[in-house]
XYZ file of C-alpha atoms in Angstrom:
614
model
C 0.976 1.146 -10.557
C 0.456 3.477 -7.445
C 3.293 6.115 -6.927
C 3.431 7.962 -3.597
C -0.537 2.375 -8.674
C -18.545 -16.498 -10.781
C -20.787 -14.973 -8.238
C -24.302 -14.707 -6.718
C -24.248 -11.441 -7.462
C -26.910 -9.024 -8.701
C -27.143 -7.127 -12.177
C -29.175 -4.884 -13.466
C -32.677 -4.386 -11.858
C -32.184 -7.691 -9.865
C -33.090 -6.995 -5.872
C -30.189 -7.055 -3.854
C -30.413 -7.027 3.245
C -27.696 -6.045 5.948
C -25.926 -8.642 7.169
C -23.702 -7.675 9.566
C -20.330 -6.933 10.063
C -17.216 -8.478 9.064
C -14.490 -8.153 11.286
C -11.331 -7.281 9.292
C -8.557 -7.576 11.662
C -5.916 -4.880 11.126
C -7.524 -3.675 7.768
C -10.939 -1.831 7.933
C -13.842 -2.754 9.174
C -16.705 -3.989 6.214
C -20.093 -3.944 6.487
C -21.628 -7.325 4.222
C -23.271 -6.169 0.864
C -26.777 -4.457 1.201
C -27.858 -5.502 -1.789
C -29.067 -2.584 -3.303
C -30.356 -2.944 -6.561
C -27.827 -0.960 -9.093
C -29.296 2.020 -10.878
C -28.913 2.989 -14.298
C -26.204 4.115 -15.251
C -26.600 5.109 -19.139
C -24.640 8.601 -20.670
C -27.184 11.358 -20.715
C -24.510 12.175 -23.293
C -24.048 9.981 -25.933
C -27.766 8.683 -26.982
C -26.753 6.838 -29.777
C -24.563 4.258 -30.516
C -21.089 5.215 -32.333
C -19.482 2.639 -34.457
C -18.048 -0.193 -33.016
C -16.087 -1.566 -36.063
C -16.754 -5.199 -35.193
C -14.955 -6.493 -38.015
C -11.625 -4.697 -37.075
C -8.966 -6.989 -36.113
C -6.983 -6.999 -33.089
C -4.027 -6.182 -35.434
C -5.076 -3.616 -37.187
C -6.981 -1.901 -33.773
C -3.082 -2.246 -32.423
C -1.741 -0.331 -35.147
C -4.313 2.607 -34.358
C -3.476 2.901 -30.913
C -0.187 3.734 -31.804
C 1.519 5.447 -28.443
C 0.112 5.713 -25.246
C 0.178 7.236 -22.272
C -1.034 7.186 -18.693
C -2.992 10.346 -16.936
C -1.291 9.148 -13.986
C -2.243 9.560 -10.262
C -5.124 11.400 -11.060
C -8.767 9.838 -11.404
C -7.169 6.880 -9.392
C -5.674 9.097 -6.605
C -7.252 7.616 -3.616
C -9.649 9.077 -0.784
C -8.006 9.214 2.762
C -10.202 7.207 5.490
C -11.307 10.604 6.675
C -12.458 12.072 3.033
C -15.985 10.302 2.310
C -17.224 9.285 -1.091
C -19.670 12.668 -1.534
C -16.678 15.075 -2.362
C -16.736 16.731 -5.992
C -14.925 14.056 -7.760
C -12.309 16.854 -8.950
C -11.666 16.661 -5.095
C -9.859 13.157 -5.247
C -8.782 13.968 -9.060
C -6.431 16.237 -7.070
C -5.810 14.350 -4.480
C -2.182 13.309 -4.907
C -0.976 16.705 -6.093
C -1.749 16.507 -10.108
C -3.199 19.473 -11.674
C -6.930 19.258 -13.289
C -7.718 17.850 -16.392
C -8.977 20.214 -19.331
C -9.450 19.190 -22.889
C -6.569 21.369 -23.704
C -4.052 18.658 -22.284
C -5.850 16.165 -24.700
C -5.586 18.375 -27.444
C -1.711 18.876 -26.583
C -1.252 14.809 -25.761
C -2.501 14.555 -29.409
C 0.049 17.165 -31.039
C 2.690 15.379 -29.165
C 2.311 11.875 -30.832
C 0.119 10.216 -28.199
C -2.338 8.276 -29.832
C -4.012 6.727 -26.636
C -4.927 7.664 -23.092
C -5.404 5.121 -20.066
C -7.302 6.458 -17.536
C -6.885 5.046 -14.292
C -9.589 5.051 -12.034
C -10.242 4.640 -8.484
C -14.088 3.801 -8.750
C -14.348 3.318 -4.594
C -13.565 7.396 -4.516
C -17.731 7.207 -4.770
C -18.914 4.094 -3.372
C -19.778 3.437 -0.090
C -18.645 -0.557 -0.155
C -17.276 -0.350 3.103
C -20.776 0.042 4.440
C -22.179 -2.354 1.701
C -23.170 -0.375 -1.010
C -21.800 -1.081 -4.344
C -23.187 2.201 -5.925
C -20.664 4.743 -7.793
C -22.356 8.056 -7.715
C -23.150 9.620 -10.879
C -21.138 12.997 -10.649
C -18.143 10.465 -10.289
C -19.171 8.434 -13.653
C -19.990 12.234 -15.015
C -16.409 13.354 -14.780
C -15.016 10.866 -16.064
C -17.126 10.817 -18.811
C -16.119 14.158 -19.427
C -12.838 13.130 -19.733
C -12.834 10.572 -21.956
C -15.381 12.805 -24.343
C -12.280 15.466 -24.367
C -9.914 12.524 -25.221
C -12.185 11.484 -28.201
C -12.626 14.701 -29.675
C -8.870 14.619 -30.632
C -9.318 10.986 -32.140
C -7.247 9.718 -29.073
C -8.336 5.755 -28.098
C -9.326 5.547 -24.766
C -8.558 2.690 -21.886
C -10.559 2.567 -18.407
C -9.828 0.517 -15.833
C -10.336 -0.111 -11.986
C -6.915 0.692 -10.513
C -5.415 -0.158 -7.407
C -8.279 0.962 -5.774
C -7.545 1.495 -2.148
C -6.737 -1.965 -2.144
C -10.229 -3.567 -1.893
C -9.009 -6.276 -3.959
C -7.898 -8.182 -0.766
C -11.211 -9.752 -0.010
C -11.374 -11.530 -2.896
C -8.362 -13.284 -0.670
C -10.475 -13.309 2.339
C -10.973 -16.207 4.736
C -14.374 -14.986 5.417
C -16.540 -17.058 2.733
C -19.041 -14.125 2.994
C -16.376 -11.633 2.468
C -15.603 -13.496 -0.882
C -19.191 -13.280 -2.060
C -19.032 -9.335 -1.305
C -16.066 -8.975 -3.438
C -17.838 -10.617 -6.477
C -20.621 -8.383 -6.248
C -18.890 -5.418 -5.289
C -16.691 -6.368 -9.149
C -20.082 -7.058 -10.855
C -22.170 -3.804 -9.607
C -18.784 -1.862 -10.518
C -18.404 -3.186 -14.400
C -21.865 -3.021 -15.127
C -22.209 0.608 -13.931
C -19.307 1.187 -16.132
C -20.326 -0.806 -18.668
C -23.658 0.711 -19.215
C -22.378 4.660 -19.058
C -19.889 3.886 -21.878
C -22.149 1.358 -23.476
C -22.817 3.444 -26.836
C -19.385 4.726 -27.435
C -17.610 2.988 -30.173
C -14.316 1.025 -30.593
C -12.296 3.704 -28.969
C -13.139 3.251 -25.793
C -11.343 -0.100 -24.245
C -12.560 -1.144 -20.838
C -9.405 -3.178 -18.633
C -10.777 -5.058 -15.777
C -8.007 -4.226 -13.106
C -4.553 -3.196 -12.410
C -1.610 -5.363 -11.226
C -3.950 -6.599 -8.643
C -5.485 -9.695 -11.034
C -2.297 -11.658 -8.821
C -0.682 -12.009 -5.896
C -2.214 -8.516 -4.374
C -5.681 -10.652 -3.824
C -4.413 -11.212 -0.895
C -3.685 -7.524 0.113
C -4.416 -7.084 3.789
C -4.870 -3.150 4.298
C -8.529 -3.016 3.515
C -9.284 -6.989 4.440
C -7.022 -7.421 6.958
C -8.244 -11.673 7.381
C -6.869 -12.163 3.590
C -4.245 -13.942 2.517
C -5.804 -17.479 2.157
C -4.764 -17.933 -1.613
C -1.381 -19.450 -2.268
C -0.252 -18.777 -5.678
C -1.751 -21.635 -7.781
C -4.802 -20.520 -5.976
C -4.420 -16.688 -7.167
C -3.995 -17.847 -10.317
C -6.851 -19.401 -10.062
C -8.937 -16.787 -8.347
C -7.265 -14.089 -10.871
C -8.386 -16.229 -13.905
C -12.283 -16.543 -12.515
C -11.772 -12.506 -12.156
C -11.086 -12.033 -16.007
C -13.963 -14.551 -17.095
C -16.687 -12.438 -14.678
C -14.798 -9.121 -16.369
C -15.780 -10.300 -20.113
C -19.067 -11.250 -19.000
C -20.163 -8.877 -17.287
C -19.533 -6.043 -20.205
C -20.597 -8.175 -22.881
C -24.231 -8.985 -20.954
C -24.946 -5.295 -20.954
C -25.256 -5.759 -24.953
C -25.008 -2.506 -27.235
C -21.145 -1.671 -28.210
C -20.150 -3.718 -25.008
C -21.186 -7.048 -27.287
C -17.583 -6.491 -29.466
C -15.862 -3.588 -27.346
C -12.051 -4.327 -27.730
C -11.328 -5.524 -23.891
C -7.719 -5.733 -22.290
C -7.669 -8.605 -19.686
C -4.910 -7.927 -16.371
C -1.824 -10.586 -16.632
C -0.916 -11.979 -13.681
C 0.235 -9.022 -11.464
C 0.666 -7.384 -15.048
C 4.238 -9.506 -14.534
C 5.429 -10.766 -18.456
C 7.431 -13.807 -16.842
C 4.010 -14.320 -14.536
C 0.965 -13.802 -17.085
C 2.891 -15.839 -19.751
C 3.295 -18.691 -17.343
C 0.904 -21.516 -18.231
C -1.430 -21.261 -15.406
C -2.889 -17.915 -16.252
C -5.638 -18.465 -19.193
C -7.136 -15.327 -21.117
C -11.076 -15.762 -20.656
C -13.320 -17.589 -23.755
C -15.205 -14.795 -25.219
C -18.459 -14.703 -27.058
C -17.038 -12.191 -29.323
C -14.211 -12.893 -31.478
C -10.398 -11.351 -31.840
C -11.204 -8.804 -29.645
C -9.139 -9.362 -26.549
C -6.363 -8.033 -25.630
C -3.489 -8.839 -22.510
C -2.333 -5.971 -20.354
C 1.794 -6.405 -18.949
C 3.787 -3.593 -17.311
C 7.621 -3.226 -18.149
C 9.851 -1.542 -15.610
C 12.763 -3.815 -15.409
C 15.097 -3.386 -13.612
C 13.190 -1.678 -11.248
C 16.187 0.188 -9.800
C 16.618 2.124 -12.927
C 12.825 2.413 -13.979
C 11.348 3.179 -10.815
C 14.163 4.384 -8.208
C 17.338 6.826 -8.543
C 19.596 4.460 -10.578
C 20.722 6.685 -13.963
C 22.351 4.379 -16.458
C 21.191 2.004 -19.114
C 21.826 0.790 -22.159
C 24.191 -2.156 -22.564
C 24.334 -4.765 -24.584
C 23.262 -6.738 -21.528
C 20.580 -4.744 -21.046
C 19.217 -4.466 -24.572
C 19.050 -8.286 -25.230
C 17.446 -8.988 -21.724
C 14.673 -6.107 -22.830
C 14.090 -8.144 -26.095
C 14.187 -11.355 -24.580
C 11.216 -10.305 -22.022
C 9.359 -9.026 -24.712
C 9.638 -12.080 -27.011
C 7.708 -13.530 -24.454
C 4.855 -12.469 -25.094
C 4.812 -14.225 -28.391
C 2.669 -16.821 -26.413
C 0.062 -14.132 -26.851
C 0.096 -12.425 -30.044
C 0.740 -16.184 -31.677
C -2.395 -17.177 -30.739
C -4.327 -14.114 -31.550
C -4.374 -11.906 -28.961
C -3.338 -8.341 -28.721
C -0.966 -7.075 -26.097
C -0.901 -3.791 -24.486
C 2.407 -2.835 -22.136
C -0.185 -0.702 -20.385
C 2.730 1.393 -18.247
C 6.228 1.376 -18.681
C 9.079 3.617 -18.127
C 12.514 4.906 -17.159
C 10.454 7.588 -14.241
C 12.236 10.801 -13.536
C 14.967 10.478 -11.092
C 13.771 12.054 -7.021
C 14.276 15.394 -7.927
C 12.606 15.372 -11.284
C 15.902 15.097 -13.536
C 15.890 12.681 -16.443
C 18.004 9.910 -16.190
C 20.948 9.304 -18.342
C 19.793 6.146 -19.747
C 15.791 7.307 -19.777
C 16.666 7.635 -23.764
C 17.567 4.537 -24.541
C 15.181 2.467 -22.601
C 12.352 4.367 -23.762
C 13.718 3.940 -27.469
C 14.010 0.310 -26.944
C 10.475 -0.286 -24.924
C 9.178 1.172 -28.490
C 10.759 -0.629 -30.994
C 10.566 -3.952 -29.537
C 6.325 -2.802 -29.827
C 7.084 -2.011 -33.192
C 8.673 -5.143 -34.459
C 6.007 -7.330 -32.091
C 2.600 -4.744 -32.798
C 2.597 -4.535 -29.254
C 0.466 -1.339 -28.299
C 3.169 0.758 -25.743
C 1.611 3.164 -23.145
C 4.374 5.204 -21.562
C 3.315 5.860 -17.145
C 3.374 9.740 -16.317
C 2.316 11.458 -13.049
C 3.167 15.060 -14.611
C 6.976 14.279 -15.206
C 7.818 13.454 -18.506
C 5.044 15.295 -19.947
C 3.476 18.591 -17.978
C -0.189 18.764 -17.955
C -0.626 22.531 -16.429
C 0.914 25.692 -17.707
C 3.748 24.783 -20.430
C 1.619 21.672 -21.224
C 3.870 19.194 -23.309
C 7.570 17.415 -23.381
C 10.499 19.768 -22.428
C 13.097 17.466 -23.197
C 14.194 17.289 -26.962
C 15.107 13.628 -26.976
C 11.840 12.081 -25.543
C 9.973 14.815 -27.802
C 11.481 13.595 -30.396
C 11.090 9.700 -30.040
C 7.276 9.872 -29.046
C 6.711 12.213 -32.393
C 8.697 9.529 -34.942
C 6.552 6.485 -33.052
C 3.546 8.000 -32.845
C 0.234 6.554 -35.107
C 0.874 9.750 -37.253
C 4.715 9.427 -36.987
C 4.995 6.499 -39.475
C 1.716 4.491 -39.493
C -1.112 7.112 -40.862
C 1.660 7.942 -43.395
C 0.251 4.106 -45.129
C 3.858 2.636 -44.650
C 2.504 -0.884 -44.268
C 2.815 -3.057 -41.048
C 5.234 -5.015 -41.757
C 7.387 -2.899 -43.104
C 7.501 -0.857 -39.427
C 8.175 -4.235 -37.980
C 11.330 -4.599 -39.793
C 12.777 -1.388 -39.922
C 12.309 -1.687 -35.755
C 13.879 -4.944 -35.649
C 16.716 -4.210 -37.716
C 17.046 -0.856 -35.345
C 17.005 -2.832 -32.189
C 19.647 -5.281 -33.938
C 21.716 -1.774 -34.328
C 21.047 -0.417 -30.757
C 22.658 -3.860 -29.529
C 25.568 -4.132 -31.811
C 26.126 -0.796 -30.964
C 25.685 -0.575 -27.185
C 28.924 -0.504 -25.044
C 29.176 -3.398 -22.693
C 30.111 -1.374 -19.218
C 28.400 2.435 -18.880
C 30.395 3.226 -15.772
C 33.930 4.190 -15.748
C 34.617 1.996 -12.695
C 37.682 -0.166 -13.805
C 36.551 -2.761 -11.476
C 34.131 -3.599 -14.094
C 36.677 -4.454 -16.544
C 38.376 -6.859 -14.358
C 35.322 -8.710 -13.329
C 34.575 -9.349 -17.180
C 38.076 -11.154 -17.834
C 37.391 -13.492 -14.612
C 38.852 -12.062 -11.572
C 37.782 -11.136 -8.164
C 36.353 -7.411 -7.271
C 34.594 -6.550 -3.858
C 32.093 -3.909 -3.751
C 29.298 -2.927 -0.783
C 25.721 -3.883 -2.509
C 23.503 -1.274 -1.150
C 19.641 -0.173 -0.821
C 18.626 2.603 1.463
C 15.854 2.059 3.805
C 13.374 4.059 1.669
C 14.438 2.117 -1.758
C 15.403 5.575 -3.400
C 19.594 5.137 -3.451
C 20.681 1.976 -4.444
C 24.221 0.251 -5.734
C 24.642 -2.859 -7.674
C 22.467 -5.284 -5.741
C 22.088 -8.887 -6.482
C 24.669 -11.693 -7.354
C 26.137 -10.368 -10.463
C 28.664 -7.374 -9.779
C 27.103 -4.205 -11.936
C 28.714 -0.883 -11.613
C 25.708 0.532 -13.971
C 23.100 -0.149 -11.308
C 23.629 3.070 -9.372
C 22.204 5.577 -8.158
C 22.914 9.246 -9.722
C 25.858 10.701 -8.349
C 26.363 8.146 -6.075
C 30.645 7.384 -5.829
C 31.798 3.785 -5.462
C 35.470 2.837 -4.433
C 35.681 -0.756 -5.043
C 38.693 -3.031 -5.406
C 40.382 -5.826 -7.288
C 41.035 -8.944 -4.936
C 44.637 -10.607 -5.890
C 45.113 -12.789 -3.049
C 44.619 -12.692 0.572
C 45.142 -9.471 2.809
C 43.382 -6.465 3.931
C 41.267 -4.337 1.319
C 38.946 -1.439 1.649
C 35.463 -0.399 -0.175
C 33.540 2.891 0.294
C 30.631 4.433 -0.910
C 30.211 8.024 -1.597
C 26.237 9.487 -1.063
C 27.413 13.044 -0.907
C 26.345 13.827 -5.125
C 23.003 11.730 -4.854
C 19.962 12.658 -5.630
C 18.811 12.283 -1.770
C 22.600 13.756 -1.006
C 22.783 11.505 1.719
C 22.417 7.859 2.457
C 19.403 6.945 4.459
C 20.424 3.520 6.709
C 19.170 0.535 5.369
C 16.871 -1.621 3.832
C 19.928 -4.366 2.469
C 23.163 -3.741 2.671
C 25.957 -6.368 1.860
C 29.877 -6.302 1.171
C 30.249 -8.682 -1.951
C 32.929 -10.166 -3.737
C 32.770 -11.197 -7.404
C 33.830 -14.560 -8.370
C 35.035 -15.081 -4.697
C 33.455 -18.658 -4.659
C 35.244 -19.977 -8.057
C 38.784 -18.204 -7.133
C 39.456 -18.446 -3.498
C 36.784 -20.957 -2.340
C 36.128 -21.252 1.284
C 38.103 -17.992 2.175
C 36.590 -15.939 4.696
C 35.590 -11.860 4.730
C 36.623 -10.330 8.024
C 35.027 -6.993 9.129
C 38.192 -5.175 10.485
C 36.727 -1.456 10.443
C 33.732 -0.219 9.123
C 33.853 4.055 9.417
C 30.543 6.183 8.498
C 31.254 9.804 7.892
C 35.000 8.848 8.452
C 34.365 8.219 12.292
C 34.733 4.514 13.406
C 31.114 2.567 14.346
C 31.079 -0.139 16.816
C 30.767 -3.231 15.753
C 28.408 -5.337 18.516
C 27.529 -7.816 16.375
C 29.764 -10.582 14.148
C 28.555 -11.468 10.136
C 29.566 -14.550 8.668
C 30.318 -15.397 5.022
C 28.512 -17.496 2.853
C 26.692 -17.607 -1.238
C 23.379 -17.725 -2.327
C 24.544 -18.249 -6.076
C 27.801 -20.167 -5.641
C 30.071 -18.012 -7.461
C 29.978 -14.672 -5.757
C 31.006 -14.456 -2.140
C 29.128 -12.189 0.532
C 28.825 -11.083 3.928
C 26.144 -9.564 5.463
C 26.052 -6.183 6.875
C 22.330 -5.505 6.712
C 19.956 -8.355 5.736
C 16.838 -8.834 7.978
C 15.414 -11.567 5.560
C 17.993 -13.970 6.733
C 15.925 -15.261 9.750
C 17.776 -18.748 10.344
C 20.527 -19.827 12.441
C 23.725 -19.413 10.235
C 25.012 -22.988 10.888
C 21.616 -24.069 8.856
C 23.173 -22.617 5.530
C 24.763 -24.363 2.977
C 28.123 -22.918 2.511
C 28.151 -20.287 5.782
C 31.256 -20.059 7.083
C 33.403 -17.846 9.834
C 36.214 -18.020 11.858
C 35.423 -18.659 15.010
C 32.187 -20.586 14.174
C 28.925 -19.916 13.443
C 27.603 -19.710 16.892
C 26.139 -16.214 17.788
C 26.740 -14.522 14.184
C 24.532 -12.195 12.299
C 23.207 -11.700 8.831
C 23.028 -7.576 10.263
C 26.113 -6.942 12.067
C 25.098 -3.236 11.356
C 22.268 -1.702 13.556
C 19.851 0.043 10.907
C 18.879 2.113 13.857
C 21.701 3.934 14.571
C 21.834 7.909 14.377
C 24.712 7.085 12.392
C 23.493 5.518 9.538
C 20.532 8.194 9.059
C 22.072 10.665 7.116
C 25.262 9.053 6.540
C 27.483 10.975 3.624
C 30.035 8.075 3.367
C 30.126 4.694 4.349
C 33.701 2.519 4.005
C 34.878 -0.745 5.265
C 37.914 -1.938 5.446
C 38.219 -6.358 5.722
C 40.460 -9.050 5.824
C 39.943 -11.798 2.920
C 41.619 -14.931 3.067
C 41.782 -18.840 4.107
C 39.443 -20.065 6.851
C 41.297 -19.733 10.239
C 42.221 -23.351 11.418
């Protein structure tokens, strides 16, 4: 994650000439490899080789990691264009605002039940690949030695990876064969730099080959701007010959690296995408020590943007269905680590209502699974400067009782963990109300009738309400205020949102906006919405524009105010109806670009619903 996260190629000592440019479109401009032959990268540090444990199981090396966490938006922080690659590397450390990293936040990570680290890293901070040279200077490898040194000393297990990256990634998608073959070496010099520094440190220090960019982001177009040739069977494809260089690359630099646990990138790190059948974990000359990296931040309007509650039933069963999932994996001996997860603090740092519960739940569907949980922070559930540690009593709390020390260095055997977490997500569901918001609407939608509601997303994702087909009061936004209403029968009704209490205390225009009605479709089918008045900040906005209504699921019934995805001529879609016709009518009757919708406080709309006019 970035908050604002088989090759002719060379290895060691083999000779690698200039060979031109390749013209990147909109992205940057690349020089082709120089082939420089990679240096040596060994620790000056650690001479000798630390025990590797190679007869650990994946199992029981689950069980030690315990909880994790990220040191988020730190090592990884990327360089701007402008920065250069010969900065101190505590230069880009800093670079998107965290505070610098001193043993005595791994000493506090430790006292506060985290049992493993993952260190993101942005490896391109100090290499020159944009001019050819696949080289990571050594004060670069240095620090981050340093790091993970500190992280050892308090028996925490690390995890390195390559992460995000600046998005170099894309040429792997490139339509420039040459490009390609740049990419491959530019991932072989990297891991066998890395490789070799760490190669005499024992089994707690995991190397992960990428990010979420083992997917669909092979075809990112901001460094490589001609990517984008791979469709998805071929980034599968691509993603899966990524994974098979990653394993052999560290295991040909021998030492440790011949039965170093190593945690292989799902597809996009996606459960529902890395447990489909096309993505295959890498053969592997050493055996039972893989491991498969997912994230978990579903739904993404809670985890990652301002919505506050969660915790229903609903939501509980779909957390333990996703995680069931990954079954495929552990079933056929593979370990699985949810390598960042997370209800994030809400825009202005607050916790959010439901951050509790989902965090609860994330951990004891690990337990009951041995699934090895590492929690994302960027400073803001746990501060690494000053007050180092976890302010907030409930998370404290949770992260101490799940913790490697919490229950599992205490000898309470494995299985017995698994089934006191299973019977305690069994409670948490039987217990869990079915509606968190006091919205009566929600009440009436459950027993089968009609409510209308405006779906909403602002234009920078950050305030949302209950978007998608199924009608969700929960999925808002803190202190947002919805009025929405109970349809019984045709006439005028009006729906309003309220952005005066949110987090961004105002409304920011749109990215989607729609006014929806619940079970429209099954209970008045082929009525019609008609925008009569739509008023922001209780003044009256022009409508110069017409919507239309129509269904992408068949049962609830929408129109339009603010959809720019919906690119085709209304009369094309199945269902799409309007008095009047079709001809001339817009999926964004709304102009996103009005001064009125910038900072709008309130937003209401008042519509006719009824039989289409004959």
């Amino acid at each position: 994650m970035k908050l604002t996260k088989s090759i002719p190629a060379a290895l060691i000592g083999a000779a690698l000439l200039v060979s031109g440019i390749n013209a990147a479109a909109d992205g940057i401009p690349l020089k082709h490899s120089q082939h420089k032959t990679i240096p040596d990268t060994s620790s000056t540090l650690q001479l000798t080789a630390d025990d590797i444990k190679a007869d650990l199981s994946i199992t029981d090396m689950s069980i030690l990691m315990g909880n994790g966490i990220n040191l988020g938006n730190t090592m990884e922080a990327y360089r701007d264009v402008n920065d250069g690659t010969k900065k101190d590397p505590t230069f880009y450390e800093q670079r998107w605002g965290q505070p610098l990293t001193t043993e005595k936040l791994m000493k506090t990570y430790k006292q506060f039940g985290f049992d493993t680290l993952r260190i993101p890293v942005a490896w391109t901070n100090a290499m020159d690949y944009e001019e050819g040279d696949y080289t990571i200077r050594t004060a670069y490898l240095d620090r981050v030695e340093t790091i993970v040194r500190w992280a050892l000393k308090y028996d925490i297990t690390v995890i390195i990876n390559d992460h995000w990256d600046g998005g170099w990634w894309g040429m792997f998608g490139s339509n420039t064969p040459a490009t390609v073959d740049d990419a491959w070496e530019l991932y072989t010099a990297m891991w066998t730099q890395i490789a070799t520094r760490f190669k005499n440190y024992g089994y707690k220090v995991i190397f992960e080959g990428g990010n979420e960019e083992v997917g669909s982001r092979l075809n990112d177009t901001n460094i490589c701007g001609d990517s984008g040739k791979l469709d998805e069977n071929g980034c599968y494809e691509m993603g899966n010959k990524i994974n098979q260089k990653f394993v052999d690359i560290v295991r040909g630099t021998g030492g440790n690296n011949a039965n170093r646990f190593l945690l292989i990138p799902g597809y996009n790190t996606d459960i529902s995408k890395t447990v489909d059948s096309r993505f295959k974990m890498p053969s592997d000359s050493a055996k039972g020590k893989l491991f498969v990296s997912v994230h978990y931040y579903d739904p993404s309007n809670f985890t990652l943007a301002d919505a506050d509650l969660w915790g229903t039933k609903k939501d509980l069963s779909a957390m333990q269905a996703s995680f069931d999932k990954l079954t495929r994996f552990t079933d056929e001996g593979y370990g699985v680590i949810v390598g960042e997860y997370g209800a994030l603090p809400n825009t202005d740092g607050s916790k959010k209502s439901g951050a509790d519960v989902f965090t609860l739940g994330v951990l004891n569907n690990c337990d009951r699974l041995n699934i090895v949980p590492v929690l994302w922070d960027c400073n803001g559930f746990f501060k690494k400067s000053g007050k180092m540690g976890i302010a907030d009593a409930g998370l404290k709390k949770i992260f101490a009782t799940k913790s490697y020390k919490g229950q599992k260095e205490a000898k309470v055997p494995y299985e017995k963990i698994a089934f006191a977490a299973e019977d305690a997500l069994d409670d948490m569901i039987i217990n869990a109300p079915d509606v968190l918001s006091d919205n009566p609407a929600a009440i009436a939608v459950k027993s089968g009738k009609s409510v209308a509601w405006i779906m909403y997303t602002s234009s920078n994702w950050g305030c949302q309400y209950s978007v998608g087909d199924v009608y969700n009061p929960d999925a808002k936004s803190k202190g947002l205020v919805a009025k929405d209403v109970v349809i019984d029968g045709e006439g005028d009704y009006t729906v309003s949102i309220d952005f005066s209490e949110t987090v961004n205390n105002k409304g920011i225009s749109f990215a989607f906006s729609a006014l929806a009605i619940a079970n429209g479709e099954t209970n008045y089918p082929g009525w019609v919405i008609t925008l009569k008045s739509v008023k922001v900040d209780g003044q009256e906005y022009k409508l110069t524009k017409e919507g239309f209504t129509t269904s992408d699921d068949g049962k609830t019934t929408r129109h339009n105010l603010y959809n720019e995805w919906v690119t085709v001529d209304p009369s094309t879609i199945k269902g799409a109806r309007a008095n009047g016709g079709l001809k001339g009518k817009s999926a964004s009757p709304l102009n996103k670009s009005d001064p009125a919708f910038q900072a709008m406080k309130t937003l209401e709309i008042t519509f006719h619903y009824g039989p289409a006019a004959e």
